XYZ file of C-alpha atoms in Angstrom:
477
model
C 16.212 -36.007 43.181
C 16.130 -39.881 42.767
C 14.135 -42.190 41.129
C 13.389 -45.759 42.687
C 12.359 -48.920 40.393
C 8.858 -49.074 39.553
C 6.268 -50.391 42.021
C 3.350 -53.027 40.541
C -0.244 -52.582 41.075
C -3.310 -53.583 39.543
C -4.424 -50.078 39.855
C -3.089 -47.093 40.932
C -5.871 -44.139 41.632
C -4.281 -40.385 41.600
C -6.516 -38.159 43.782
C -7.883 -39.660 47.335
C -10.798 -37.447 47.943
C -14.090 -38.852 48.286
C -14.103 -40.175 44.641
C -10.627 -41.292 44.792
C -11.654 -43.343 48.134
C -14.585 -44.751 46.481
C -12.267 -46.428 43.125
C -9.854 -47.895 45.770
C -12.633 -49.292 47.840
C -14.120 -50.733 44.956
C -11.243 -52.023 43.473
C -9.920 -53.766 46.512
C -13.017 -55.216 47.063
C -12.514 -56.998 44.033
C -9.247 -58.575 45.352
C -7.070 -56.005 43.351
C -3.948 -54.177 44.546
C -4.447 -50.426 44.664
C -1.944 -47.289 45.116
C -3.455 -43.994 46.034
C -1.849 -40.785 45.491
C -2.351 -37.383 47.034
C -0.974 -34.376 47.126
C -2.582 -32.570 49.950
C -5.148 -33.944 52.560
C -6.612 -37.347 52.203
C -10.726 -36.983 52.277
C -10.085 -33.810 49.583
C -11.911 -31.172 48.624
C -14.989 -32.004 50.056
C -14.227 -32.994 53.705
C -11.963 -30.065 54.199
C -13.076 -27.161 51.996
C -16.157 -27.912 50.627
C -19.181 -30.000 51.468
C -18.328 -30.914 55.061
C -17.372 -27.172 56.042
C -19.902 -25.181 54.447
C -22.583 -27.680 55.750
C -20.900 -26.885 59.213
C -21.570 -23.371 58.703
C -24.802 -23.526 57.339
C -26.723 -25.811 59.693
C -26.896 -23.413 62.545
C -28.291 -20.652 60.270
C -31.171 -22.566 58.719
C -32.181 -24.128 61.994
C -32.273 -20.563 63.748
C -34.514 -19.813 60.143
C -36.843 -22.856 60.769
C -37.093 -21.977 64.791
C -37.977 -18.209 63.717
C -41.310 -19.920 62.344
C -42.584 -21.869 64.932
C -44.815 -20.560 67.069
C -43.950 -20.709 70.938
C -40.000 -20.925 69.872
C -39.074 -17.857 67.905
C -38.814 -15.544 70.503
C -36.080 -17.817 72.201
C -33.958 -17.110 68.669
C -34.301 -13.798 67.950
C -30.668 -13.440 69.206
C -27.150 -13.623 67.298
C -25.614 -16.422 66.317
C -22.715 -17.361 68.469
C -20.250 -17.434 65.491
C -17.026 -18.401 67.191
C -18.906 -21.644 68.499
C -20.152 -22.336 64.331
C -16.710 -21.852 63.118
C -15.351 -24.462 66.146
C -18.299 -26.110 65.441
C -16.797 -26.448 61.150
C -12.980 -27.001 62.814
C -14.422 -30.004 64.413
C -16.334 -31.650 61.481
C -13.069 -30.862 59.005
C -10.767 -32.739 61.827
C -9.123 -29.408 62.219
C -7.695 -30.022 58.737
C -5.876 -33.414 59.494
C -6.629 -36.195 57.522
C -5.266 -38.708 60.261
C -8.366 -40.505 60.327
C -9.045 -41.416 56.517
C -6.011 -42.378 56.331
C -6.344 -45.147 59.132
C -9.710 -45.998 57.128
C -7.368 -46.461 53.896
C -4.877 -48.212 55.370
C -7.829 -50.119 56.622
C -9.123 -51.462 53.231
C -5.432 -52.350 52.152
C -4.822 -49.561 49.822
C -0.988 -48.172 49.775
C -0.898 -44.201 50.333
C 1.899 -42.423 48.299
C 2.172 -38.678 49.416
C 3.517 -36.127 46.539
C 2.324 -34.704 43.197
C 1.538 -37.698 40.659
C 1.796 -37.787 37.484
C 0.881 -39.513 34.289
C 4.423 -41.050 32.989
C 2.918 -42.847 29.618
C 0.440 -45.481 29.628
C -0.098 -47.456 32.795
C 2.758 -45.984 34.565
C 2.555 -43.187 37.398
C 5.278 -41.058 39.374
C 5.127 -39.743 42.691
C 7.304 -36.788 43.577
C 7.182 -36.758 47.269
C 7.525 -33.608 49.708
C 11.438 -34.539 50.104
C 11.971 -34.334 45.926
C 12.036 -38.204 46.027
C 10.780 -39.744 42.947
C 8.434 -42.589 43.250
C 7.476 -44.831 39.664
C 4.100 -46.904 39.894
C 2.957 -49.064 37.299
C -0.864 -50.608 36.853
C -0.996 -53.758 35.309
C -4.905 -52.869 34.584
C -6.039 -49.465 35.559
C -5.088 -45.496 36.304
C -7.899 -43.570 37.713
C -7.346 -40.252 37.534
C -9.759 -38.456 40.334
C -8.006 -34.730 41.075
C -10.855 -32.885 40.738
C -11.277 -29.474 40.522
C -9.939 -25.902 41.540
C -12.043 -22.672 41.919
C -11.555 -20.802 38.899
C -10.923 -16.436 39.223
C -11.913 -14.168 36.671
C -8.979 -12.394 34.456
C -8.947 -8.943 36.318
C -5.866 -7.416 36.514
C -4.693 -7.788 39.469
C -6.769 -9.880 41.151
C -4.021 -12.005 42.690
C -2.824 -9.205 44.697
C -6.048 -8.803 46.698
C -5.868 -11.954 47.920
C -9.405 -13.298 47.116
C -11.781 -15.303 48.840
C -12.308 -18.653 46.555
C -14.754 -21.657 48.145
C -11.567 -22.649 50.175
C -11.516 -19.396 52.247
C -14.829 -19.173 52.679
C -14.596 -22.505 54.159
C -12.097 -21.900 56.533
C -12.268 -18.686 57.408
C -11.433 -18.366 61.407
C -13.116 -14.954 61.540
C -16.471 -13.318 60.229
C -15.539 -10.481 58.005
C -17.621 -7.401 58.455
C -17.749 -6.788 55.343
C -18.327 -9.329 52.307
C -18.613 -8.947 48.447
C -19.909 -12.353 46.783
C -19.077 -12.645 43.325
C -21.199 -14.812 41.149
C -24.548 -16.390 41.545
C -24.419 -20.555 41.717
C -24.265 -22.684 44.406
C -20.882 -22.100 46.407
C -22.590 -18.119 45.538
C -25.799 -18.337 47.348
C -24.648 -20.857 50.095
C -22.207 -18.769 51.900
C -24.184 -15.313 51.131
C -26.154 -17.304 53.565
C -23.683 -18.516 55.913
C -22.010 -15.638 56.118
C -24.960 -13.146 56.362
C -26.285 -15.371 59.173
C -23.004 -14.897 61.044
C -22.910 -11.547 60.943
C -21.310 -9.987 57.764
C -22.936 -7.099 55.791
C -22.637 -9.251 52.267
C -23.384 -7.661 49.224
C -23.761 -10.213 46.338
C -22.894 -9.275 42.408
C -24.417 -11.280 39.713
C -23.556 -11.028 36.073
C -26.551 -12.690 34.911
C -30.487 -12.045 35.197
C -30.596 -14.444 38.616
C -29.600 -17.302 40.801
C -28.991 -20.560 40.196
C -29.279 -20.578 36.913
C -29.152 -24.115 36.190
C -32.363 -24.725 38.046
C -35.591 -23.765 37.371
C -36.237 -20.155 37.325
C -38.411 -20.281 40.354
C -35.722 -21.856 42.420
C -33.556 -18.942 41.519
C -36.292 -16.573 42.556
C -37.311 -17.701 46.126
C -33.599 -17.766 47.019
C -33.386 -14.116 45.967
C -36.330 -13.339 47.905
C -35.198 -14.470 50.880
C -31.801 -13.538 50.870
C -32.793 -10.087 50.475
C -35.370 -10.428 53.150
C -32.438 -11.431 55.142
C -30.316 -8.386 54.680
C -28.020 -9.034 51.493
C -27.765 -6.734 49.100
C -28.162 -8.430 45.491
C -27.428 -6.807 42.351
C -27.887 -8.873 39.079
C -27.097 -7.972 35.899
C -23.544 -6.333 37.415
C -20.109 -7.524 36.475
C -16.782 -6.542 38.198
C -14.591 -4.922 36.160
C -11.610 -3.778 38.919
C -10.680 -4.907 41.811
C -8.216 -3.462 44.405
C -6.861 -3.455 48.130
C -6.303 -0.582 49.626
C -4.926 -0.332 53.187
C -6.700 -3.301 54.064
C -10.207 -2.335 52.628
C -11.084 -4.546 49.351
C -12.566 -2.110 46.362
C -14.899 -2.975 43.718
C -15.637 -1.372 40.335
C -18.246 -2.637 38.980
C -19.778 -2.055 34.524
C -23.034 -0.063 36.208
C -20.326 2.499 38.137
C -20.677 1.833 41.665
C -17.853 1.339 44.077
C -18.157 -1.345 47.271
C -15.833 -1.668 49.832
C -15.449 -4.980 51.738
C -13.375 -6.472 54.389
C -13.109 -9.467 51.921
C -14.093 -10.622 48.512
C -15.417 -14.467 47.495
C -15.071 -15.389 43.505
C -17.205 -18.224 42.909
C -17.272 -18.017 39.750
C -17.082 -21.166 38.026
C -14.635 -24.637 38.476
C -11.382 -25.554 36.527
C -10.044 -29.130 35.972
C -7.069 -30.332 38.330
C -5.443 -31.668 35.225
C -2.731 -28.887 34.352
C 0.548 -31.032 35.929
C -0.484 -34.806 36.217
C 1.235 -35.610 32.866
C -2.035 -35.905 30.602
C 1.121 -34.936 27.327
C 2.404 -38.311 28.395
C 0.186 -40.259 27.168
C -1.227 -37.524 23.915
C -3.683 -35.590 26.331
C -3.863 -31.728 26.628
C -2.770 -30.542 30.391
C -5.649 -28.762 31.866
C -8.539 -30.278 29.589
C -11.423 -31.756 31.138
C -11.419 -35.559 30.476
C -13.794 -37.132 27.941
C -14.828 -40.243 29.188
C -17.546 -43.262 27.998
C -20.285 -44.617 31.043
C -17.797 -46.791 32.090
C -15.515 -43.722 33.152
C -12.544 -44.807 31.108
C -11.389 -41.686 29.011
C -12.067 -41.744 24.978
C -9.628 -43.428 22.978
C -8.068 -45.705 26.182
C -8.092 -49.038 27.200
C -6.767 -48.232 30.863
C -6.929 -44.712 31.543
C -9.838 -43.689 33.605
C -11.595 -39.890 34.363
C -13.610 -40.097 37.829
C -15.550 -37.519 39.143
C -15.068 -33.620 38.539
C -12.549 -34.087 35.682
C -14.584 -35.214 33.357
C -17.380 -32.194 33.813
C -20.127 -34.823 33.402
C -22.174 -33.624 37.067
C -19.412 -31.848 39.501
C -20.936 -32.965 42.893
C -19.347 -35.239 45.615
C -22.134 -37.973 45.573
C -22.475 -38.097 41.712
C -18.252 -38.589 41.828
C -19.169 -41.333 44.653
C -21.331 -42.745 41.670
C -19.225 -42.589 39.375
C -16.526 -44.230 41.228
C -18.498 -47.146 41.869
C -19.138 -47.405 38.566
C -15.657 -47.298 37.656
C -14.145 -49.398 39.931
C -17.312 -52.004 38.916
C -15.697 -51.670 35.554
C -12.350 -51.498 36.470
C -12.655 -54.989 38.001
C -14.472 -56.669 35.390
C -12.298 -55.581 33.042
C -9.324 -57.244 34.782
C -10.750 -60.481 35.275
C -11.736 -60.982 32.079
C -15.530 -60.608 31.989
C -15.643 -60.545 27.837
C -18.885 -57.913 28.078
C -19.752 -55.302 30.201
C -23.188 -54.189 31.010
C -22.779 -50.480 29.591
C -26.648 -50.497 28.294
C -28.808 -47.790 29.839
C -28.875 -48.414 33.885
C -26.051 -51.642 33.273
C -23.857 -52.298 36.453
C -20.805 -50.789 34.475
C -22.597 -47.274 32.848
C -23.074 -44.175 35.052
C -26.164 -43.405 33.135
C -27.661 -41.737 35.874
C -25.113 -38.686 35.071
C -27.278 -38.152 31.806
C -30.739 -39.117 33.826
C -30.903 -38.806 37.222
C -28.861 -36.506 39.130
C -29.800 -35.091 42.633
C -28.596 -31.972 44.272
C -29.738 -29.931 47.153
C -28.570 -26.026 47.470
C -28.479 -25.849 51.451
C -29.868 -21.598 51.672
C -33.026 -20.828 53.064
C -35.090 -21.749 51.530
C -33.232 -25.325 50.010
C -33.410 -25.951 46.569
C -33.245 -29.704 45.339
C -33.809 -31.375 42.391
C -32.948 -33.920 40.380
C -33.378 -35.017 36.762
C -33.962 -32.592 33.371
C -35.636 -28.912 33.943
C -38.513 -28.112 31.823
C -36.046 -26.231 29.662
C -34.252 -29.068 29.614
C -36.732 -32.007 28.442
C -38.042 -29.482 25.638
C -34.981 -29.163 24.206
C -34.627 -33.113 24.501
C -37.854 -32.605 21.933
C -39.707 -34.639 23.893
C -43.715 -33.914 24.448
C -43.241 -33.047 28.138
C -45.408 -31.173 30.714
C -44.944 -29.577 34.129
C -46.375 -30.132 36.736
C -46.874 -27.034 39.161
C -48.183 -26.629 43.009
C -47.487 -24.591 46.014
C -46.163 -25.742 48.960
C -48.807 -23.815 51.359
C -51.212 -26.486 49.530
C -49.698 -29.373 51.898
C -50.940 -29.550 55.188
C -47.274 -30.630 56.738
C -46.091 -27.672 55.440
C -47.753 -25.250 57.360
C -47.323 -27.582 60.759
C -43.577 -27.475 59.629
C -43.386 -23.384 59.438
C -45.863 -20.549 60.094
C -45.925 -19.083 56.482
C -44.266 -21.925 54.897
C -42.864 -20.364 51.459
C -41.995 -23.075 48.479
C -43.147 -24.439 45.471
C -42.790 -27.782 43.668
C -42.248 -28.929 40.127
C -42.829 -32.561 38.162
C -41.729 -32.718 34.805
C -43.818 -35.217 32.637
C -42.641 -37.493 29.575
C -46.282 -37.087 28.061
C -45.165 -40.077 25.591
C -43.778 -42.755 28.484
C -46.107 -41.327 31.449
C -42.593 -41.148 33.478
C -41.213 -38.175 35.028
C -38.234 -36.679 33.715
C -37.136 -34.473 36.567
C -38.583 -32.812 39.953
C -37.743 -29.583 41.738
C -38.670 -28.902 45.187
C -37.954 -25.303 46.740
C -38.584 -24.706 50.542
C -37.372 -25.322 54.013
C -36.397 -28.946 54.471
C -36.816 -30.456 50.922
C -33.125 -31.634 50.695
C -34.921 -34.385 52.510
C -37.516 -34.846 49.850
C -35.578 -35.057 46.802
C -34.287 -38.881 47.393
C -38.057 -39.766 46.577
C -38.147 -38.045 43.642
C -34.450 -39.678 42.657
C -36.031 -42.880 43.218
C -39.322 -42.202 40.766
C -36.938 -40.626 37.970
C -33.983 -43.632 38.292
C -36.399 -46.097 38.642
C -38.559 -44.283 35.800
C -41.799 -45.059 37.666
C -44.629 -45.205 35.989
C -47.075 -42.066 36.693
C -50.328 -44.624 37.718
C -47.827 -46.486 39.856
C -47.014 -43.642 42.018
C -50.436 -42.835 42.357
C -50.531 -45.673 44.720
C -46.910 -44.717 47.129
C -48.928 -42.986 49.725
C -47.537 -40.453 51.329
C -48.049 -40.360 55.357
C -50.560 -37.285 56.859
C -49.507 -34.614 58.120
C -46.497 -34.414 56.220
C -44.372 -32.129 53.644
C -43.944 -35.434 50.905
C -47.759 -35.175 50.512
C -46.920 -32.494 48.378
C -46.493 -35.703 46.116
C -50.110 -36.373 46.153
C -50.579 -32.340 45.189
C -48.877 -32.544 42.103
C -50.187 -36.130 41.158
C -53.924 -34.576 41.461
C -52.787 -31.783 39.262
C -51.437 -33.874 36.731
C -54.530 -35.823 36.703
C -56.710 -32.785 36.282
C -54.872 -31.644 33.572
């Protein structure tokens, strides 16, 4: 092993998924250099394992779902899915796991790629081992961004290594549809490939420790998921924890604290999300390896004048477009900071403070039905102790909602700042909302007044009218 002489940069940005990307776009935007580091595929979790993929998987299942309801078309879709044309279908939108062609869009905006595990070396200075042992030693005259992300997190059963487990990455990339599937856990990566891999043709059976789905959502979100994965053939069990796990000739077998047994082909822990922090060198400069990163609005971690926390790491909202965000921000920041500009705008909704992590933040669960919202749950904005109402209405109240689907199932939900007459947060559930929810981003970013909306019009026959529903129930009162 050999170490070369350090390399300058203004900035040097350790992770290139999306997030990563987004700091070195911004930063070289702003005229300054920029190193990248990665240790796997550039484009990260999200274009290879996570968002991208699943998507992939997904889109075929909830069309067939939304074709089932239309009269005139569902009995052209009563058949199977043709799974091995989904899962080419997911090799092609993952690039069949090459990263050739973000890193021709890199190279494109100037940035230098270094390949190899990075890692903090004290402040400002970075080094790269690379696949051949060759050490690497970058310096930033201004900036490290440290965007690494997560990894999926597994429960401590004894010998859960052994089984080789499904985590989101598997599930992902799987090249074959297990006939058998046990889905721990009950969030998001949970309830999305329950339906994925239902729809393909597994027998899933889905464990949930607590009382229900999504429970970061609004209980009715939660619910109509449930329902309909049920409906659809998955066998859900709340209140059920796994307390052993084996593999035995093959066959995966689960205990579970209410004494049943389940045998699977495969298992999926999605269980929670660790930070990608353990070996980047946070002890280098007095961090603790494996801690999420505290960081102000500006993104730059608490007690630093040049380290940076981007995206998952610092636990603030762990999506991809909310790390997009935040990497704006930051490289906004970043940039300002280096030439000078002697005060930032970090007030609420200022060009340098993500405030729309504590505000505004959007996110669409892609079963069927979606779930999307954005903004505080009622839960949320009482505990805020705030005088708040919500806002309730079904979906079959819409006219575009039954044109959309025969039997159209979903409900919505405003949240109300009695005090400012703004809304606080919105939750749509039902087929096709993921479309709705940049609306209601808009009204609770832009903190729209409550008479102002009364006059954005929503076009007839469609599902947004379901705006104009809850605005007449509001009035009513």
């Amino acid at each position: 092993m050999t170490e070369t002489d350090p390399k300058m940069y203004d900035v040097v940005v350790l992770g290139a998924g999306p997030v990563g990307e987004n700091v070195a776009d911004r930063t070289r935007a702003a005229g300054l250099s920029t190193a990248i580091v990665e240790s796997e595929l550039v484009g990260g979790e999200c274009s290879y394992w996570a968002c991208m993929p699943s998507k992939a998987l997904l889109r075929p299942a909830i069309a067939r779902a939304d074709a089932r309801r239309v009269p005139g078309l569902r009995h052209l879709v009563q058949g199977d899915l043709d799974a091995p044309a989904v899962l080419a279908h997911r090799d092609d939108y993952t690039s069949h796991w090459k990263d050739d062609g973000q890193v021709g869009w890199l190279e494109g905006i100037g940035a230098d790629l270094y390949r190899g595990q990075g890692r903090l070396a004290g402040p400002r200075r970075v080094t790269v081992t690379g696949p051949d042992g060759e050490v690497t030693t970058l310096a930033a005259r201004h900036a490290v961004a440290v965007a690494t992300g997560t990894r999926a997190l597994l429960p401590p059963l004894p010998g859960i290594a052994d089984i080789r487990p499904w985590t989101s990455r598997e599930a992902t990339s799987a090249q074959s549809v297990p006939g058998r599937l046990v889905v721990v856990g009950g969030g998001v990566v949970a309830t999305e490939m329950a339906t994925a891999w239902r729809a393909l043709g597994s027998r899933v059976t889905v464990l949930v420790r607590g009382k229900g789905l999504l429970p970061r959502m609004e209980p009715f979100a939660g619910e109509l998921i449930a329902e309909a994965l049920t409906e659809a053939g998955v066998d859900l069990r709340t209140g059920t924890s796994v307390t052993a796990v084996a593999r035995v000739d093959g066959t995966v077998v689960v205990d579970t604290d209410r004494g049943d047994r389940i045998e699977a082909d495969e298992i999926l822990f999605a269980t929670g999300r660790a930070p990608h922090t353990d070996d980047i060198g946070l002890d280098t400069v007095g961090l603790t390896p494996g801690s999420w990163l505290s960081v102000d609005d500006s993104l730059r971690v608490t007690g630093t004048d040049w380290l940076y926390g981007v995206g998952d790491v610092n636990h603030r909202a762990l999506l991809t477009h909310q790390g997009k965000y935040q990497a704006r921000i930051a490289g906004a920041a970043i940039a300002a900071r280096a030439q000078g500009v002697p005060i930032l705008e970090t007030d609420r909704w200022g060009a340098h403070a993500a405030t729309a992590d504590h505000a505004a933040v959007p996110q669409v669960v892609f079963t069927d039905p979606e779930a999307a919202a954005v903004g505080l749950s009622l839960a949320e904005a009482e505990e805020t102790g705030r005088q708040v109402r919500a806002v309730d209405v079904e979906f079959a109240s819409v006219a575009g909602a039954g044109l959309y689907a025969d039997g159209y199932r979903g409900h919505a939900r405003m949240v109300v700042d009695l005090d400012r007459q703004i809304l606080l947060g919105v939750t749509f559930v039902g087929p096709g909302v993921g479309e709705l929810i940049h609306s209601a981003t808009v009204a609770v970013a832009a903190e729209v007044p409550i008479d102002r909306l009364w006059h954005a019009v929503p076009s007839y026959p469609t599902v947004s009218e379901v705006w104009l529903r809850l605005l007449e129930a509001y009035r009513q009162g």
